[in-house]
Short mmCIF file of C-alpha atoms in Angstrom, two decimals:
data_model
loop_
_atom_site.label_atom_id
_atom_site.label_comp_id
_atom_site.label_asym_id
_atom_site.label_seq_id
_atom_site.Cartn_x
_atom_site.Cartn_y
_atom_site.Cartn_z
CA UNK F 29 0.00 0.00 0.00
CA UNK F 30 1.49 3.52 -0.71
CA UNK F 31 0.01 7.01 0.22
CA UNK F 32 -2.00 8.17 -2.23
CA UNK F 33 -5.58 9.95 -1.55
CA UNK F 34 -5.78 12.47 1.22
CA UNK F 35 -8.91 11.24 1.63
CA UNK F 36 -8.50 7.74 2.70
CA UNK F 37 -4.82 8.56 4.78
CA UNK F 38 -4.13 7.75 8.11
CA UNK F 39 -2.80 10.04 10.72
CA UNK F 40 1.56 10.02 10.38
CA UNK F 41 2.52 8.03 12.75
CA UNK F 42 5.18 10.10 15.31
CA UNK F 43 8.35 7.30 16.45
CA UNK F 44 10.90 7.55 18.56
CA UNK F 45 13.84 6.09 17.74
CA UNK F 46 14.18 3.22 20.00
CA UNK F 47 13.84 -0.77 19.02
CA UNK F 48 10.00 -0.52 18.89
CA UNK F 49 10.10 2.98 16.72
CA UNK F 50 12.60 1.62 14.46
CA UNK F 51 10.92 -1.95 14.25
CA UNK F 52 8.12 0.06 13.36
CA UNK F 53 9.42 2.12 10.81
CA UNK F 54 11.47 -0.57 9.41
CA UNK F 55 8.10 -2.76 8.78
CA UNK F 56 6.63 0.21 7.21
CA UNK F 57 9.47 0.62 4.51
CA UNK F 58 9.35 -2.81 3.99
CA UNK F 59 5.57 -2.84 2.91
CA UNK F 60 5.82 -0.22 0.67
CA UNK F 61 4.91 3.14 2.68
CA UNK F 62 7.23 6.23 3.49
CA UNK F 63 8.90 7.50 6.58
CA UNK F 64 10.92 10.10 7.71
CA UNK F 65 13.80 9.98 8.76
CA UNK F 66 16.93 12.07 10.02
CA UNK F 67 20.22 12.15 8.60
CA UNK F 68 23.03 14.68 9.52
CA UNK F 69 22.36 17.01 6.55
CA UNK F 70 18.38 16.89 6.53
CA UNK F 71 15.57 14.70 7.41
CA UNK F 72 15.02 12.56 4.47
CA UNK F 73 11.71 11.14 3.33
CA UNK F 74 12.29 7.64 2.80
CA UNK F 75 11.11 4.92 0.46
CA UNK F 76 12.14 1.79 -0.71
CA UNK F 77 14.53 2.79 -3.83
CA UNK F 78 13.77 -1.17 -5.55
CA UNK F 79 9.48 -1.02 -5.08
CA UNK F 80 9.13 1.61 -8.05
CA UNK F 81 5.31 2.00 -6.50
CA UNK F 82 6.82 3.74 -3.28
CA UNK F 83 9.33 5.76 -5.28
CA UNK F 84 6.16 7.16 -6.85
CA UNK F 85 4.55 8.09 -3.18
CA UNK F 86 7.66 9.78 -2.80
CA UNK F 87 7.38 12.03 -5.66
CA UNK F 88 3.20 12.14 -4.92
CA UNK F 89 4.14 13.41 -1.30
CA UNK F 90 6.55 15.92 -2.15
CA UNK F 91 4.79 16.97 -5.64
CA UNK F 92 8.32 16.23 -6.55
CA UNK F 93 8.97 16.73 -10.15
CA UNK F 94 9.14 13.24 -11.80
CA UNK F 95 12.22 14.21 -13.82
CA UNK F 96 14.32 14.98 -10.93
CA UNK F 97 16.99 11.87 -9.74
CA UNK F 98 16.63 11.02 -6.00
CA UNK F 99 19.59 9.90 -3.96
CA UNK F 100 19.68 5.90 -2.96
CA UNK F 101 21.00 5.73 1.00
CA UNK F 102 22.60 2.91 1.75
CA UNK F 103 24.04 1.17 4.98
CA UNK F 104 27.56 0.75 4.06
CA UNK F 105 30.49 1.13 0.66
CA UNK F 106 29.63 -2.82 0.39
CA UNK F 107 25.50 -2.18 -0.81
CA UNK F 108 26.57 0.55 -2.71
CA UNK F 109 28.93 -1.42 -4.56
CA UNK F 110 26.24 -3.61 -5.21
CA UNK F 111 24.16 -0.73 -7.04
CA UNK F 112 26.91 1.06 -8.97
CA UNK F 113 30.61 0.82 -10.57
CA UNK F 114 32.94 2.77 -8.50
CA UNK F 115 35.86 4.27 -10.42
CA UNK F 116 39.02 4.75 -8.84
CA UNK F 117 37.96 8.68 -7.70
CA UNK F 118 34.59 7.15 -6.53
CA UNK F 119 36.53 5.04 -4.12
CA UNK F 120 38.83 7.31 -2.94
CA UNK F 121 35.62 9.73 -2.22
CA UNK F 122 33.51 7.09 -0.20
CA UNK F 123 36.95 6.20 1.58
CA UNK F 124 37.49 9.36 3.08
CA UNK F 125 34.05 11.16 3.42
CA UNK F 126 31.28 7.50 3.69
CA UNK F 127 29.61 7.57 6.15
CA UNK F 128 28.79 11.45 5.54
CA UNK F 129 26.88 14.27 3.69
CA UNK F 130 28.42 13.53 0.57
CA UNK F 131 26.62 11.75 -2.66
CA UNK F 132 28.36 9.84 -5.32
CA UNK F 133 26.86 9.63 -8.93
CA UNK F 134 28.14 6.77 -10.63
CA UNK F 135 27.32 4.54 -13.14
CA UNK F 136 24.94 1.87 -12.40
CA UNK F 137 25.57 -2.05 -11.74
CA UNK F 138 24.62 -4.64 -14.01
CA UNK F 139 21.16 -5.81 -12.78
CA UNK F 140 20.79 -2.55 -10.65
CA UNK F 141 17.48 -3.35 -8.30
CA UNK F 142 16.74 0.13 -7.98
CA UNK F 143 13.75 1.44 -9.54
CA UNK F 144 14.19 3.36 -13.16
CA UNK F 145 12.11 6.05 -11.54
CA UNK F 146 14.03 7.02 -8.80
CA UNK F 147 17.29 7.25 -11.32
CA UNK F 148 14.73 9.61 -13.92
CA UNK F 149 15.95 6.86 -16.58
CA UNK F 150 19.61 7.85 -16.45
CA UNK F 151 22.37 5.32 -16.16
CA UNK F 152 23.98 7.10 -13.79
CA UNK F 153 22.68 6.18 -9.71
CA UNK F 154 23.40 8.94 -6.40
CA UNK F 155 24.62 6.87 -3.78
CA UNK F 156 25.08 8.01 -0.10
CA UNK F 157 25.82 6.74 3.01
CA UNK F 158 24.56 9.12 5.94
CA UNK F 159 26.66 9.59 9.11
CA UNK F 160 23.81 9.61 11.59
CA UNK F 161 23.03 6.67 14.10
CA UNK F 162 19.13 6.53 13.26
CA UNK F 163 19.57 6.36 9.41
CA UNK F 164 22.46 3.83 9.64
CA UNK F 165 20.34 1.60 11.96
CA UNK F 166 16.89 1.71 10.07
CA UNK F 167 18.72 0.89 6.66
CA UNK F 168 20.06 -2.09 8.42
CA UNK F 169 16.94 -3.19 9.71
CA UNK F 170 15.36 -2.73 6.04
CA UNK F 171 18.42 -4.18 4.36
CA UNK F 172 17.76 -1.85 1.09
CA UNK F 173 18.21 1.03 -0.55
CA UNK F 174 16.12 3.62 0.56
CA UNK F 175 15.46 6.97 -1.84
CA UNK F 176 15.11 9.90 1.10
CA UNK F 177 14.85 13.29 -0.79
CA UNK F 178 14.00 16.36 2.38
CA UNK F 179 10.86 15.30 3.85
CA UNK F 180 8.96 18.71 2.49
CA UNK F 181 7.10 19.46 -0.42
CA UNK F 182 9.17 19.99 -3.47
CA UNK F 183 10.97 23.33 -3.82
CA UNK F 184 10.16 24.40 -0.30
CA UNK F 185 12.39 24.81 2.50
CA UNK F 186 13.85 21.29 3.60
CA UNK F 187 13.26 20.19 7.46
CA UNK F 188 15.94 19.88 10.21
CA UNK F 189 13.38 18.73 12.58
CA UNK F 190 10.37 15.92 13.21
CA UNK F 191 8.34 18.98 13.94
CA UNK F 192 9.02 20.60 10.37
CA UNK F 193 8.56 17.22 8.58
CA UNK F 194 4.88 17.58 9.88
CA UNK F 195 4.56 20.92 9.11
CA UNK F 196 4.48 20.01 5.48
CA UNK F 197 3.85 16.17 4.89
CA UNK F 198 1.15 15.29 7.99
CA UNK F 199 -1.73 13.13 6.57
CA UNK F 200 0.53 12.70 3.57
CA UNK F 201 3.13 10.10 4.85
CA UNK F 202 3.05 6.93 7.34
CA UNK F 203 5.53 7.95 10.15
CA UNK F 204 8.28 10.31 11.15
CA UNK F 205 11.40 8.98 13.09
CA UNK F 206 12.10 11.82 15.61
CA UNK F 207 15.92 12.10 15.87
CA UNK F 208 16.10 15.62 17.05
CA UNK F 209 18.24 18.29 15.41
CA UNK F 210 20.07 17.49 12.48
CA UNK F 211 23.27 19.15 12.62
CA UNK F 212 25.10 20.17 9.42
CA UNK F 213 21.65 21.57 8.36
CA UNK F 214 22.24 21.73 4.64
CA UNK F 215 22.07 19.04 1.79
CA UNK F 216 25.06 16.74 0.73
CA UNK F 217 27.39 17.78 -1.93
CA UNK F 218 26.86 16.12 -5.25
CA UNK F 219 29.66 14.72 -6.75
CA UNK F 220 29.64 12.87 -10.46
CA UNK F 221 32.30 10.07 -10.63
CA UNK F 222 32.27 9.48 -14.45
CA UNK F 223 34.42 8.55 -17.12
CA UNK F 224 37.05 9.68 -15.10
CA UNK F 225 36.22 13.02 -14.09
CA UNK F 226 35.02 14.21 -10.79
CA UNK F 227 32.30 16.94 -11.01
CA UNK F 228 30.79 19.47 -8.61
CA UNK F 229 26.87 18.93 -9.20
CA UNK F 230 25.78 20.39 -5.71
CA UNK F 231 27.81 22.03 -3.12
CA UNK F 232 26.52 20.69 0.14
CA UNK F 233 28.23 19.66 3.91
CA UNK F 234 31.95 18.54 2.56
CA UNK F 235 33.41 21.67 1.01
CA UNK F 236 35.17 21.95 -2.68
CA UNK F 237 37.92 22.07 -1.00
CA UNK F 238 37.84 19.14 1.17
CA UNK F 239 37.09 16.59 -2.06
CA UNK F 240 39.67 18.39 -4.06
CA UNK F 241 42.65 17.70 -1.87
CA UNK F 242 41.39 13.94 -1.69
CA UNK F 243 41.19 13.95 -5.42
CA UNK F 244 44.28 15.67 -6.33
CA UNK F 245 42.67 17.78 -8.78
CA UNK F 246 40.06 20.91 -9.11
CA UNK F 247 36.56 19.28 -9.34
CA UNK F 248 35.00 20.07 -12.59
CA UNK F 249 32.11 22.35 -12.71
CA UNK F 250 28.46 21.09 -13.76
CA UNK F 251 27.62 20.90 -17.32
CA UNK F 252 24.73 22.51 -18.01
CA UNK F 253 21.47 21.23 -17.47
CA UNK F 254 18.29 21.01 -19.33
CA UNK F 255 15.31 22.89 -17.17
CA UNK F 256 13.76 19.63 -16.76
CA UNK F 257 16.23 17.34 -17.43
CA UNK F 258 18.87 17.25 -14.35
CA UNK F 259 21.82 15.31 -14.28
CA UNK F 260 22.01 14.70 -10.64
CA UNK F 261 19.69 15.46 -7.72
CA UNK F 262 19.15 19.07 -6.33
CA UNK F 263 20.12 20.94 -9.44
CA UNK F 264 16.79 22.33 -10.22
CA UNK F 265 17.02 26.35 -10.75
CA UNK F 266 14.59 27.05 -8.11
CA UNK F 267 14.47 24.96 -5.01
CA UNK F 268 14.32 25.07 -1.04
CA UNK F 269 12.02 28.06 -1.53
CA UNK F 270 9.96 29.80 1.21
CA UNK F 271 6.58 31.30 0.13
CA UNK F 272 8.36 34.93 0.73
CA UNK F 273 10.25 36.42 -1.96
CA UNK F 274 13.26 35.60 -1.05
CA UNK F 275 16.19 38.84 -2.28
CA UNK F 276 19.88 37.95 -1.94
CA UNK F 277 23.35 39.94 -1.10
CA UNK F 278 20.83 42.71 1.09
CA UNK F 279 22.54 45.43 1.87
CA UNK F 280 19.49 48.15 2.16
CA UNK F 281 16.83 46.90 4.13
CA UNK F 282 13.31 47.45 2.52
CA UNK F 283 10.11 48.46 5.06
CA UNK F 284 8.77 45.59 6.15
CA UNK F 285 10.80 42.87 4.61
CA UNK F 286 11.64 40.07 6.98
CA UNK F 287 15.82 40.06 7.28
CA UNK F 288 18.13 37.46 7.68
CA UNK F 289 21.74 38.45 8.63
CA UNK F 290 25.03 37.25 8.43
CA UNK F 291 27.53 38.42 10.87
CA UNK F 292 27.35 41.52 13.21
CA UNK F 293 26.83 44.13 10.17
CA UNK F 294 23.42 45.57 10.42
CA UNK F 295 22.70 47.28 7.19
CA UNK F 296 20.77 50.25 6.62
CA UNK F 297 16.98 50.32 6.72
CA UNK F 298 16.98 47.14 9.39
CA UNK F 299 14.72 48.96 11.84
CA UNK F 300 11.57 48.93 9.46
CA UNK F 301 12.30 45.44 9.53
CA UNK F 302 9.11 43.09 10.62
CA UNK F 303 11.27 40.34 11.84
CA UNK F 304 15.17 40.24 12.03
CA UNK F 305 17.56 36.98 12.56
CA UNK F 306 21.25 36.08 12.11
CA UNK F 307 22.12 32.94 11.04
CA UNK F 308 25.62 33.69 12.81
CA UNK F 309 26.90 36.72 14.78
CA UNK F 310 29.82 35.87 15.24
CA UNK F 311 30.02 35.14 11.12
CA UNK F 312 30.51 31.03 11.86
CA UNK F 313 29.90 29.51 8.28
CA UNK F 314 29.12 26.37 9.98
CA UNK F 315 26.55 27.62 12.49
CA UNK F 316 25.37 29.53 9.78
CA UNK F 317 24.45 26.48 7.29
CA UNK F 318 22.87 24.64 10.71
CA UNK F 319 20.23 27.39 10.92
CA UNK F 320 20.02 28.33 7.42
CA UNK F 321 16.65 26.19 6.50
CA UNK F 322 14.88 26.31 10.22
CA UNK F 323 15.37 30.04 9.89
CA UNK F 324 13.90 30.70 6.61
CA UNK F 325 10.76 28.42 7.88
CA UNK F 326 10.46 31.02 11.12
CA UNK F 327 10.43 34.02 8.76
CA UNK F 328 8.47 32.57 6.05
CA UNK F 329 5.87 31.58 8.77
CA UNK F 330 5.81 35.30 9.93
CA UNK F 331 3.48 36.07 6.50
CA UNK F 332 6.10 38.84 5.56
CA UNK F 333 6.13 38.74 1.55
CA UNK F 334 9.68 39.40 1.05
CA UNK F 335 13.15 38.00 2.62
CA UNK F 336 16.03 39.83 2.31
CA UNK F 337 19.35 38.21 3.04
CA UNK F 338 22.28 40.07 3.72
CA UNK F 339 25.89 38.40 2.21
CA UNK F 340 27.31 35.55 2.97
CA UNK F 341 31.03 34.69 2.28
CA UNK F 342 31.83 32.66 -1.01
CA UNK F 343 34.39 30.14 0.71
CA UNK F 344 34.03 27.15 2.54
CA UNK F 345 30.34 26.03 3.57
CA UNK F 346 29.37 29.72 2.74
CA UNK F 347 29.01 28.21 -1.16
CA UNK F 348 27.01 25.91 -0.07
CA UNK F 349 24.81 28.22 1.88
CA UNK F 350 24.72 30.74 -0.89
CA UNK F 351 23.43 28.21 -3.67
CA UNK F 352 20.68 27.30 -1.45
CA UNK F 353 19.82 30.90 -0.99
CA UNK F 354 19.98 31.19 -4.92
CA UNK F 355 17.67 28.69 -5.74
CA UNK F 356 15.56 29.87 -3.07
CA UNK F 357 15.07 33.12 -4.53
CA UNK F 358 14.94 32.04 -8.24
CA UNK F 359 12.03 32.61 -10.24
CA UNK F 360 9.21 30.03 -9.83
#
């Protein structure tokens, strides 16, 4: 059975993460529904990757785009091995960052169980194994790939807590595993392991510069997509959007906008603000990228129609921050 009808759908089940939550959520997988999950990046909204029937519910919950790849998690290098070829670079990659918010697109195994519609009908597969002790264990106990895009509808601003998964997907989805926090806060980096080039598809929780020294070599940049054709997942122009109009690199604060700061540097205009807060005072890029999503849902929930973001650094984790904040405030 997968969640289809809002009509007929139970109420989402809310499970701790102890041996009867994750028993729980485990059977669940197993027959076919979908359950949230955290990871360290995000929580994930997870589905069996091989049952091509609950890799639809995923897309049906989210209102996900059918075009757009989802990432396969997997317990350990040895499953993922299973599901695609892993070059030389690949290995190196899952050697030094697995388990950890970093995804691997590579080619896909001969006889491949995972469903054509979570890869969008490319060869390629995104492969991932999360660094968090609830994600680990439940793939374990299900003993498969699991797809777990953010637990949100599509395009909005992914969840970093049970309570945010709810927020959007209640009614929609059988269960949420409540693991707290998450703590890196934003997405994995994308990285595409093929024919012999490694190439940055999505800058996420291991920096550029972190794969490149492992690599011993600058990472490639993306090719270009096709609007509805992505190569990997999270490369859609306009994603992770709040219902605000969200206006980057602020540095002129408009009446009424609701503000979100970077560092101690209040710019001009900031006390006709209707709502002010700083994703780091003290300018941390990593306490910064923790926040980022949970505070765009607090001023998105104030009603304010526009968001204006002051600038955050280009280096480290702060590219990863800032592509988020691009796609958020890309036309729709």
């Amino acid at each position: 059975m997968t969640e289809r009808s809002t009509a007929t759908r139970a109420a989402t089940e809310h499970l701790r993460p102890d041996e009867v939550g994750m028993a729980r959520a485990a059977e669940l997988l197993l027959a076919g529904r979908l359950v949230a999950f955290p990871t360290e990046t995000v929580y994930g909204l997870g589905g069996d990757a091989t049952n091509g029937e609950a890799v639809a519910a995923v897309y049906a919950a989210k209102g996900r785009p059918a075009f757009n790849p989802l990432i396969s998690h997997v317990s350990d290098v040895a499953m993922a091995r299973r599901l695609g070829g892993f070059d030389p670079i690949a290995e190196a990659l899952a050697e030094a960052f697995w388990p950890g918010p970093l995804t691997l697109v590579v080619e896909q195994a001969p006889g491949c169980p995972v469903s054509a519609l979570a890869t969008a009908g490319l060869t390629s597969i995104a492969l991932r194994v999360p660094a968090h002790p609830v994600a680990l264990d439940l793939l374990r106990d299900v003993g498969r790939p699991i797809v777990a895009p953010s637990a949100n509808r599509s395009g909005g601003v992914s969840p970093t807590t049970a309570e945010h998964v709810l927020a959007d997907l209640s009614g929609r989805i059988a269960a949420v595993v409540d693991g707290g926090a998450t703590v890196v806060g934003v997405e994995s980096t994308v990285v595409a392991c093929l024919g012999g080039v490694a190439r940055l598809l999505r800058p996420g929780g291991i920096t550029r510069g972190a794969i490149e020294r492992v690599v011993g070599m600058p990472l490639a940049d993306a090719p270009e997509s096709v609007p509805d054709a992505p190569q990997g997942p999270g490369m859609l122009a306009s994603h992770y959007a709040p219902r605000a109009q969200l206006r980057m690199d602020a540095r002129e604060i408009r009446p009424g906008e609701a503000v979100l700061l970077f560092g101690r540097e209040r710019p001009a205009g900031i006390d006709g603000a209707s709502v002010v807060l700083n994703l780091s005072e003290d300018g941390d890029l990593i306490e910064a990228a923790a926040n980022l999503f949970a505070y765009l849902r607090r001023l998105d929930i104030t009603g304010a129609a526009a968001i204006a973001a002051t600038p955050v650094p280009q280096e480290e984790l702060g590219e990863a921050i800032n592509d988020r904040l691009r796609r958020a405030a890309a036309p729709r």
